[in-house]
Structure formats: C-alpha cells, structure tokens
XYZ file of C-alpha atoms in Angstrom:
499
model
C -7.729 35.015 -5.941
C -9.017 31.384 -6.174
C -8.078 29.167 -3.181
C -8.303 26.116 -4.659
C -5.234 23.972 -6.080
C -7.062 21.337 -8.125
C -10.801 20.484 -9.283
C -13.391 17.549 -9.266
C -15.620 17.356 -12.054
C -19.117 16.466 -11.420
C -18.940 12.783 -13.308
C -15.708 11.966 -11.323
C -17.165 12.985 -7.793
C -20.390 11.213 -8.703
C -18.641 8.039 -9.572
C -16.646 8.395 -5.891
C -19.753 8.699 -4.047
C -21.650 6.044 -5.790
C -18.416 3.611 -4.445
C -19.827 4.310 -0.851
C -21.992 1.105 -0.058
C -24.069 1.312 2.929
C -25.705 -1.638 4.635
C -29.272 -1.484 4.059
C -31.558 0.016 6.923
C -32.855 -2.646 9.382
C -36.229 -2.230 11.170
C -36.371 0.955 13.107
C -33.398 2.498 11.533
C -33.592 5.992 10.133
C -32.152 7.012 7.019
C -30.468 10.361 7.144
C -31.827 13.162 4.717
C -30.477 13.229 1.164
C -28.593 16.163 1.970
C -27.007 14.902 4.987
C -25.937 11.728 3.272
C -24.485 13.675 0.319
C -22.190 15.935 2.807
C -21.329 12.724 4.830
C -20.143 11.074 1.394
C -18.088 14.028 0.392
C -16.667 14.672 3.991
C -15.516 10.800 3.699
C -14.001 11.318 0.538
C -11.951 14.199 1.942
C -11.234 12.087 4.977
C -9.785 9.246 2.703
C -7.655 11.853 0.620
C -9.662 10.503 -2.523
C -10.608 14.182 -3.028
C -7.483 16.296 -1.688
C -8.046 19.078 0.093
C -8.058 22.500 -1.353
C -10.223 20.602 -4.596
C -12.502 22.839 -6.059
C -16.125 20.988 -6.489
C -18.704 21.452 -9.079
C -21.143 23.883 -9.234
C -24.539 23.094 -7.141
C -26.175 22.495 -10.745
C -23.819 20.391 -12.123
C -23.383 18.065 -9.306
C -27.222 17.780 -9.121
C -27.384 16.627 -12.725
C -24.885 14.309 -12.089
C -26.312 12.581 -9.063
C -29.677 13.055 -10.398
C -30.979 14.826 -7.146
C -32.464 18.472 -6.459
C -30.114 21.234 -6.700
C -31.515 22.185 -3.222
C -30.152 18.648 -1.891
C -26.732 20.033 -3.147
C -26.986 23.088 -1.800
C -27.838 21.948 1.664
C -24.940 19.590 1.743
C -22.708 22.306 0.695
C -23.824 24.848 3.264
C -23.573 21.591 5.954
C -19.898 20.979 4.702
C -19.105 24.719 5.061
C -20.862 24.948 8.434
C -18.446 22.014 9.740
C -15.320 23.661 8.241
C -14.950 21.133 5.140
C -15.882 23.467 2.753
C -14.904 27.103 2.080
C -16.614 29.404 -0.852
C -16.297 32.564 -2.374
C -18.649 34.122 -4.796
C -17.132 33.874 -8.399
C -14.572 31.276 -7.289
C -16.641 28.531 -6.366
C -16.436 26.177 -3.360
C -13.338 24.191 -2.310
C -12.617 21.608 0.127
C -11.122 21.897 3.578
C -10.252 20.591 6.793
C -11.639 22.270 10.141
C -8.967 24.226 11.819
C -6.819 21.816 14.355
C -7.512 18.788 12.429
C -4.726 16.800 10.680
C -4.799 16.844 6.707
C -6.048 13.514 5.630
C -3.341 10.794 4.615
C -3.301 10.025 0.719
C -1.284 7.072 1.661
C -1.012 4.486 4.908
C 1.925 6.600 6.837
C 2.471 5.392 10.415
C 1.002 6.975 13.336
C 3.379 9.700 15.600
C 4.718 7.585 18.206
C 2.941 9.856 20.739
C -0.569 8.637 19.606
C 0.215 4.719 19.766
C -0.719 4.830 23.886
C -4.345 5.681 22.976
C -4.589 4.132 19.552
C -4.216 0.989 18.110
C -2.406 1.458 14.574
C -3.753 -1.156 11.831
C -2.701 1.387 9.481
C 0.778 0.563 8.823
C 1.860 -3.313 7.931
C 5.322 -3.340 9.753
C 6.789 -4.840 12.343
C 9.134 -3.872 15.308
C 12.831 -4.413 14.417
C 14.169 -7.983 14.905
C 16.568 -7.576 17.900
C 19.407 -7.916 18.941
C 20.037 -8.317 14.873
C 19.406 -4.366 14.266
C 21.953 -3.504 16.903
C 24.466 -6.296 15.759
C 24.097 -5.048 11.979
C 24.784 -1.257 13.077
C 27.683 -2.377 14.892
C 29.196 -4.417 12.114
C 28.356 -1.477 9.606
C 30.350 0.930 12.143
C 33.319 -1.570 12.008
C 33.366 -0.974 8.199
C 32.933 2.361 7.698
C 36.489 4.040 8.265
C 37.653 3.580 4.518
C 34.221 4.580 3.484
C 34.430 7.743 5.354
C 37.568 8.764 3.654
C 35.594 8.960 0.237
C 33.049 11.377 -1.313
C 30.248 9.203 0.039
C 28.050 9.237 -2.835
C 27.534 6.194 -4.808
C 24.411 6.488 -6.898
C 24.198 2.997 -8.183
C 25.102 1.557 -4.478
C 27.954 0.268 -2.619
C 29.945 -2.146 -4.796
C 30.248 -4.860 -2.259
C 26.220 -4.536 -1.641
C 25.573 -5.069 -5.311
C 27.894 -7.931 -5.700
C 26.119 -9.396 -2.758
C 22.462 -8.764 -3.748
C 23.828 -10.061 -7.533
C 24.924 -13.293 -5.763
C 21.837 -13.705 -3.539
C 19.860 -13.776 -7.145
C 22.529 -16.052 -8.419
C 21.954 -18.588 -5.696
C 18.261 -18.558 -6.195
C 19.003 -19.986 -9.889
C 19.164 -16.461 -11.732
C 22.636 -15.554 -12.777
C 23.290 -12.140 -11.991
C 25.653 -9.472 -12.140
C 26.406 -6.547 -10.179
C 25.912 -4.537 -13.159
C 22.258 -5.634 -12.827
C 21.760 -3.976 -9.320
C 20.964 -0.498 -8.378
C 20.729 0.039 -4.559
C 17.861 2.598 -3.375
C 16.112 4.259 -0.626
C 13.895 1.791 0.165
C 11.427 -0.187 -2.516
C 9.476 3.072 -2.794
C 12.613 4.792 -4.013
C 13.024 2.072 -6.493
C 9.357 2.583 -7.867
C 9.910 6.273 -8.017
C 12.939 5.889 -10.236
C 11.335 3.030 -12.272
C 8.077 5.280 -12.846
C 9.987 8.292 -13.966
C 12.275 6.329 -16.208
C 9.844 4.194 -17.734
C 6.634 5.592 -17.437
C 6.389 9.430 -17.602
C 3.271 11.808 -17.315
C 0.171 10.181 -18.923
C 1.626 6.778 -19.533
C -0.618 3.849 -18.954
C 0.440 1.586 -15.668
C -1.217 -1.785 -15.615
C -1.965 -2.364 -12.015
C -3.326 -5.208 -9.794
C -6.924 -4.387 -8.290
C -6.612 -4.344 -5.252
C -2.894 -3.225 -4.948
C -0.436 -1.691 -2.838
C -1.931 1.666 -1.800
C 1.310 3.798 -1.440
C 2.674 2.404 -4.652
C -1.010 3.413 -6.661
C -0.696 6.947 -4.981
C 3.181 7.414 -6.021
C 1.977 6.575 -9.642
C -0.738 9.068 -9.714
C 1.651 11.816 -8.130
C 4.045 11.072 -11.024
C 0.996 11.349 -13.417
C 0.405 8.054 -14.446
C -2.860 6.743 -15.863
C -3.830 3.516 -13.931
C -5.353 0.711 -15.879
C -6.825 -1.887 -12.888
C -6.938 -5.451 -13.464
C -9.281 -7.452 -11.224
C -7.690 -10.108 -9.026
C -9.348 -13.372 -9.048
C -11.349 -14.273 -5.695
C -9.941 -15.505 -2.482
C -6.091 -16.546 -2.727
C -6.257 -17.973 -6.094
C -4.352 -14.822 -7.494
C -4.237 -13.480 -10.893
C -6.698 -14.036 -14.013
C -4.027 -14.290 -17.005
C -6.661 -14.299 -19.528
C -7.729 -10.594 -17.970
C -4.252 -9.789 -17.933
C -3.441 -10.968 -21.460
C -6.160 -9.110 -22.559
C -5.385 -5.804 -20.706
C -1.662 -5.749 -21.719
C -2.648 -6.464 -25.773
C -5.309 -3.856 -25.729
C -4.256 -1.182 -23.261
C -0.764 -1.412 -24.289
C 0.348 -0.117 -20.968
C 4.196 1.010 -20.684
C 4.454 -1.028 -17.278
C 2.609 -3.309 -15.187
C 3.028 -3.477 -11.482
C 2.568 -6.728 -9.802
C 2.950 -8.261 -6.271
C 3.503 -12.107 -7.161
C 5.104 -12.876 -3.464
C 2.216 -12.736 -0.881
C 0.200 -9.691 -2.507
C -0.344 -6.946 -0.479
C -3.079 -6.656 0.557
C -4.676 -9.939 -0.112
C -1.616 -12.465 0.692
C -2.281 -14.291 -2.502
C 0.710 -16.192 -3.941
C 1.253 -16.677 -7.774
C 2.194 -20.077 -8.995
C 5.083 -20.734 -11.375
C 2.629 -21.305 -14.331
C 1.044 -17.601 -13.756
C 4.285 -15.995 -13.393
C 5.378 -17.588 -16.725
C 2.236 -16.709 -18.428
C 2.563 -13.288 -17.398
C 6.050 -12.810 -18.081
C 5.226 -14.213 -21.653
C 2.366 -11.846 -21.964
C 4.577 -8.963 -21.121
C 6.838 -9.334 -23.496
C 4.513 -9.748 -26.454
C 2.964 -6.521 -25.396
C 6.107 -4.745 -25.052
C 4.978 -3.865 -21.409
C 7.765 -3.621 -18.636
C 6.786 -5.928 -16.103
C 7.724 -4.682 -12.214
C 7.925 -7.526 -9.928
C 7.693 -6.261 -6.401
C 9.391 -8.913 -4.262
C 9.462 -7.118 -0.974
C 7.411 -9.859 0.801
C 9.035 -12.862 -0.639
C 10.781 -14.028 2.168
C 7.606 -13.845 4.439
C 6.309 -17.184 4.065
C 4.633 -18.397 7.197
C 3.916 -21.988 6.959
C 6.915 -24.480 7.038
C 5.432 -26.437 3.993
C 5.056 -23.450 1.710
C 6.803 -24.196 -1.623
C 7.807 -21.094 -3.008
C 7.817 -20.780 -6.971
C 10.715 -19.120 -8.785
C 10.821 -15.588 -8.773
C 9.063 -13.980 -11.633
C 12.674 -12.621 -13.089
C 13.684 -16.540 -13.417
C 11.237 -16.484 -16.870
C 13.375 -13.115 -17.869
C 16.819 -13.596 -16.421
C 18.356 -10.755 -18.796
C 15.920 -8.412 -17.426
C 14.886 -7.134 -20.621
C 11.223 -7.147 -19.679
C 11.054 -8.021 -16.128
C 12.098 -5.239 -13.505
C 12.541 -6.616 -9.840
C 12.247 -4.513 -6.858
C 13.520 -5.742 -3.493
C 13.636 -4.275 -0.087
C 14.926 -4.887 3.509
C 12.233 -3.026 4.992
C 9.414 -5.517 5.027
C 11.314 -8.757 5.916
C 13.754 -6.930 8.417
C 12.733 -3.857 9.643
C 10.571 -0.609 8.101
C 13.527 1.702 9.445
C 15.931 -0.066 7.316
C 15.567 1.861 4.201
C 17.325 -0.003 1.831
C 15.733 -1.400 -1.395
C 17.258 -2.337 -4.964
C 16.065 -2.996 -8.202
C 17.302 -5.830 -10.711
C 17.005 -5.100 -14.471
C 19.194 -5.374 -17.781
C 22.562 -3.587 -17.508
C 21.102 -1.163 -19.787
C 18.249 -0.311 -17.729
C 20.299 -0.068 -14.509
C 22.704 2.804 -16.091
C 19.725 4.569 -17.074
C 18.494 4.394 -13.748
C 21.482 5.440 -12.168
C 21.888 8.453 -14.737
C 18.596 9.836 -13.781
C 19.314 9.421 -10.272
C 21.780 12.286 -10.385
C 18.666 14.695 -10.215
C 16.920 13.229 -7.168
C 18.987 11.932 -4.417
C 22.215 11.056 -5.762
C 22.647 7.975 -3.496
C 21.602 5.834 -0.527
C 22.938 6.154 3.040
C 26.118 4.325 3.059
C 25.696 3.263 6.936
C 22.652 1.626 6.195
C 24.133 -0.441 2.924
C 26.847 -1.558 5.254
C 24.446 -2.740 7.848
C 22.297 -4.885 5.175
C 25.629 -6.138 3.580
C 26.855 -7.298 7.238
C 23.308 -8.916 7.390
C 23.409 -10.713 4.054
C 27.188 -11.552 4.697
C 26.448 -13.489 7.816
C 23.781 -15.483 9.327
C 22.132 -12.536 10.701
C 19.821 -12.067 7.776
C 18.272 -15.249 7.902
C 18.025 -15.765 11.794
C 16.250 -12.086 11.948
C 13.868 -13.058 9.023
C 13.179 -16.267 11.105
C 12.113 -14.066 14.248
C 10.076 -12.170 11.646
C 8.190 -15.033 10.439
C 7.571 -16.260 13.673
C 6.290 -12.759 14.989
C 4.010 -12.342 12.213
C 2.482 -15.954 12.176
C 1.671 -15.453 15.850
C 0.205 -11.990 15.169
C -1.856 -13.081 12.237
C -3.347 -16.294 14.224
C -4.123 -14.081 17.196
C -5.810 -11.551 14.988
C -7.769 -14.071 12.774
C -9.204 -15.606 16.020
C -10.071 -12.532 17.596
C -12.080 -11.078 14.484
C -13.852 -14.232 13.769
C -14.873 -14.029 17.263
C -15.971 -10.341 17.614
C -16.903 -9.943 13.857
C -18.192 -13.327 12.469
C -19.893 -11.784 9.629
C -16.792 -10.401 8.238
C -15.220 -12.524 5.567
C -11.508 -13.391 4.749
C -9.102 -16.390 3.722
C -6.101 -16.902 5.884
C -2.785 -16.100 3.786
C 0.073 -18.389 4.344
C 2.340 -15.554 4.002
C 2.917 -11.577 3.880
C 1.664 -9.224 6.383
C -1.666 -8.484 5.799
C -5.749 -9.903 5.539
C -7.983 -8.525 3.065
C -11.403 -8.469 4.935
C -14.879 -8.198 3.444
C -16.590 -6.232 6.038
C -20.155 -7.491 6.322
C -21.529 -4.922 3.852
C -20.328 -2.276 5.471
C -18.481 0.787 4.379
C -14.793 0.579 4.651
C -14.495 4.433 4.653
C -16.972 4.717 7.245
C -15.324 1.883 9.171
C -12.022 3.648 9.308
C -13.733 7.106 10.492
C -15.634 5.426 13.002
C -12.467 3.579 14.098
C -10.508 6.813 14.755
C -13.062 7.871 17.104
C -13.033 4.470 18.962
C -9.227 3.937 19.168
C -8.283 1.643 16.282
C -6.755 3.110 12.915
C -7.563 0.903 9.844
C -7.265 1.505 6.253
C -10.432 1.302 4.170
C -10.699 -0.719 0.765
C -10.740 2.474 -1.718
C -7.012 3.097 -0.750
C -6.197 -0.127 -2.602
C -8.161 0.266 -5.802
C -8.713 2.883 -8.491
C -11.576 5.178 -8.621
C -13.464 3.965 -5.412
C -13.244 0.317 -5.896
C -13.547 -2.065 -2.867
C -15.740 0.176 -0.488
C -16.815 -2.800 1.296
C -13.295 -3.912 2.597
C -10.500 -3.134 5.008
C -7.317 -4.323 5.498
C -5.761 -5.618 8.635
C -2.151 -6.201 9.032
C -0.505 -8.720 11.289
C 1.376 -5.867 13.192
C -0.093 -6.614 16.686
C -0.935 -10.113 18.690
C -1.901 -11.625 22.027
C -4.164 -8.989 24.116
C -3.636 -5.920 21.652
C -5.028 -8.214 18.602
C -8.122 -8.817 21.046
C -8.212 -5.272 21.852
C -8.327 -4.220 18.277
C -11.156 -6.370 17.448
C -13.177 -5.250 20.206
C -12.746 -1.916 18.866
C -13.220 -2.719 15.418
C -16.634 -4.348 16.550
C -17.603 -1.223 18.241
C -16.656 0.825 15.089
C -19.016 -1.523 13.325
C -21.893 -0.829 15.774
C -21.235 2.763 15.024
C -21.504 2.496 11.105
C -24.695 0.190 11.417
C -26.330 2.698 13.868
C -25.589 5.756 11.600
C -24.534 7.062 14.895
C -21.527 9.161 15.779
C -21.419 9.463 19.442
C -22.053 7.024 22.673
C -19.574 4.630 21.736
C -17.758 3.224 24.973
C -14.487 0.915 24.645
C -11.637 0.645 26.997
C -9.790 3.607 27.120
C -7.323 2.161 29.810
C -5.617 -0.234 27.444
C -2.269 0.919 26.270
C -1.664 -0.443 22.698
C-alpha cells in the first residue's frame, strides 16, 4: 500500500524549484554538484511546507525531462534525500517526501514558537505582540462581572452576543458607515471569519483573486478550502495597488471572491488611498465579485500625521459587494480570539446558518471582554499602548537591520506590524533554514506568494525591540553569511542571549 497522500507533478515541482534564486557565486566560491543543488532545493520546499510531507514526487525520468537535466542527476538527488530522511521509496509505489525522525513537521502557516523555545530562539515568524496590560486583566474582570446573566442561558450565540453586535455596528456608524446589528456576525478571530466567507461564497474550485504578496495564513486557508488563487501583483514599495491590473483580472478571470488588506497591508505595510478603494469597489461590483476587505490592521497607524482613508465598505455601505473582516487580535492581543464580519443582512444570515455545522459560536467570556473594552476607554488606551510599542520596535529593528545588513532593501511603513525586505539577492527559503540554526526564526517570501513567488524576500515583524532587535539583526547577518558561503556549520552567535 502506498504511503503517500498527495502528489506533485513534474511541471509543478520544476516551477517551484526554479523560483529558488541563488546569489551568483563569487571568486573562490564552489558551487555544489547539480544533484546536491537539486536535493537541497527539494528539501527546502519540504522545509517550507510548499511541498507537503507524504507527497509523491515525480518519477526520475519525468523530473529529469522537466528540469532538462540527466536522469542520473535526479537519481542521485533522490538517493541523497533518502539517506537524509527526507524521502522514502517503495518499489511499485514510487517515492514520497518525509521528515527525519525527531524533526518537527514543517509549518504550512506562521504558527508561533512554543513557549519553551523562546529562551534560545528569537521569533520573527509571528506578527503579534504581548498583551497590553493592565487592559487585558481589566477587560476580563469586567467580563466576569457581566457573565452571570449569560450563565443562565445555553451559551450558544451563532451570530454573536447581541450586545457586542450592536457595539460593533455602532463603531462603524461612528466611522460614517451606518450599520445595523443585523449586518454583524462575531467570529472566532479573523481566520474564523475568512473560513466562513470562503466556504459560503467560494466553494471548491472557485477562483479567488489575492494580492501578491498577501497574508500567508489566509492564502493557506484558501488553498485548504480548495480555491484556485489568482495573484494580482502589488505595485513597487508602498504605493500599493495597481488598479488597472485589478480591473483586468476581475474582468477576465471573473473570480468569485477578491481578498485585500487595504489598511497597512500584510506583509508590505502599504496603505490604499481613497481613490484606490473607490475604484476597487467599482471594479468588483462590475465583475460581480465579492470583495473581502481585511481591516485587522486598520487601527495600527504608527505616525501622528497619518490620515486614514474611509473604510473600503464606505463605498458599499449596504454590504452587497464588500464584506469586511475585523478583529481584536492585531490591535489588542492575538490571544483575544474575537473577530467579526460586516456584510448585508442576507449574507450574515447565510453565514450564521452555515456556522451551525462548524463551531456554533464564539466564547461568551471573550466577547464580553471585548464589549467591555469597546464600551469604555479601555480599547483606545490599549491601542495607544500597542501603537507606541510597535513604533518603538519598528524603529529599533529598522536601525539594526540597516546597520548589520546594509545590502537589504525595504521601505519603512507608517503603520501595521511588518517590514517586507528584499534580502540582497539571497534566497529567503535558505535564510529561513539558516536562521533556525543560528537562533532566529524568520518567514521567507514564498510563504506570502503563489507558486514560489518572492523567493528573494523575508518578512520581519515589529515584535521585538531594543537589545533583542539588535541581536535578531546580528543573527540574521550570521544566517546571511551561511547562505552566501553555501556552508552548513561553523556559525557562531551569542547563545547566552535570552530573547
């Protein structure tokens, strides 16, 4: 019986491998043999999660033809992977990817490190900050005071607590978009909201237009839902969205859904202006596409002179074209898994009805905590703490990276939580792998693209500051030296430092 659970075609694997760009070899630098380079490339794809574990690889002859190399090269690469534990084979069943015994399975998203690893590894993988105290404690205490009446009910509120739905609706109304509670559904974080939206509007095999790059975890969620992703390239730097390209894709590909992060885009930090938002809504309406606007970063402006444009839903207040996703997780705390959807009442009713087959509802206590924050000055004060912390971390990280890695290129965003960095011609996947060995965890660019795009990039979040940011840059520079030299050992960094 075959041990593989999925398959990777020769053309697909060749395309993924071709995205792995290497810096040209300098004087005295020896390139690895062709079989070794191929084995390393496949191992990196497994490490990144872009080729799943237990995926059947193409036959040697098929892959050799796709790569225009000899069959001997492919056979030697497969044998090297088998000897290292990254490939298993059985006569008649083929060869499939694996991980060596004792190694963790590669992450398909950007899961945070387990707490026990934080003492030795600086985690730049997860764009989340510690809770802004004392506001978390006060919110939970306020929620406990409001809990007794709800404890006498069944506790299942598929659309969310009525009080919180009304509070979120009022917040949109204050922002200039009249909103009824019937247009709001409370979810278990923004990911829960996106999962519900994809299953209701998308369906397996449906096209979804996405920014390129885009948020890695959402891209993976869409893939798992069976969507066909249609990437739309972002403009260079922080200029954001190419509306002519968006209009062309929406018209020609006719995607069922389009997903955008207009407020301090993850990962680039770009902020869409008012005209871009209006034109994007018009294009989606003309194409019959549901435009999902992710607002999870909307309150994280980091400069006092930033003028926030109207929300995307301001150009479709009835919610017939624009479905808005919000969350407390980025602006407040990732552990506060409260998100919401704003859409037309009809769409909300459909989402709520479909939810009965998923999770039935969101935890009552956490909803009460967010409702307490919104109903007092707690939310705004907590977000002010978050902005100050993110701004300080951003400035420290920018200074450290510019000092330690002057060849890396980026623009400093005026909000959000992430820095999108072109890594001086190095492979982001190889930097991520080398970083694990020198004590810094960093996600590579291809996690944020479709089909291997952005190999030359890494994303750096504003989650560490001060001496930790300086040490993170030192370790990134050490990882870069490993990649440049093609070496795998002999890297020395300070292991006494506690992140």
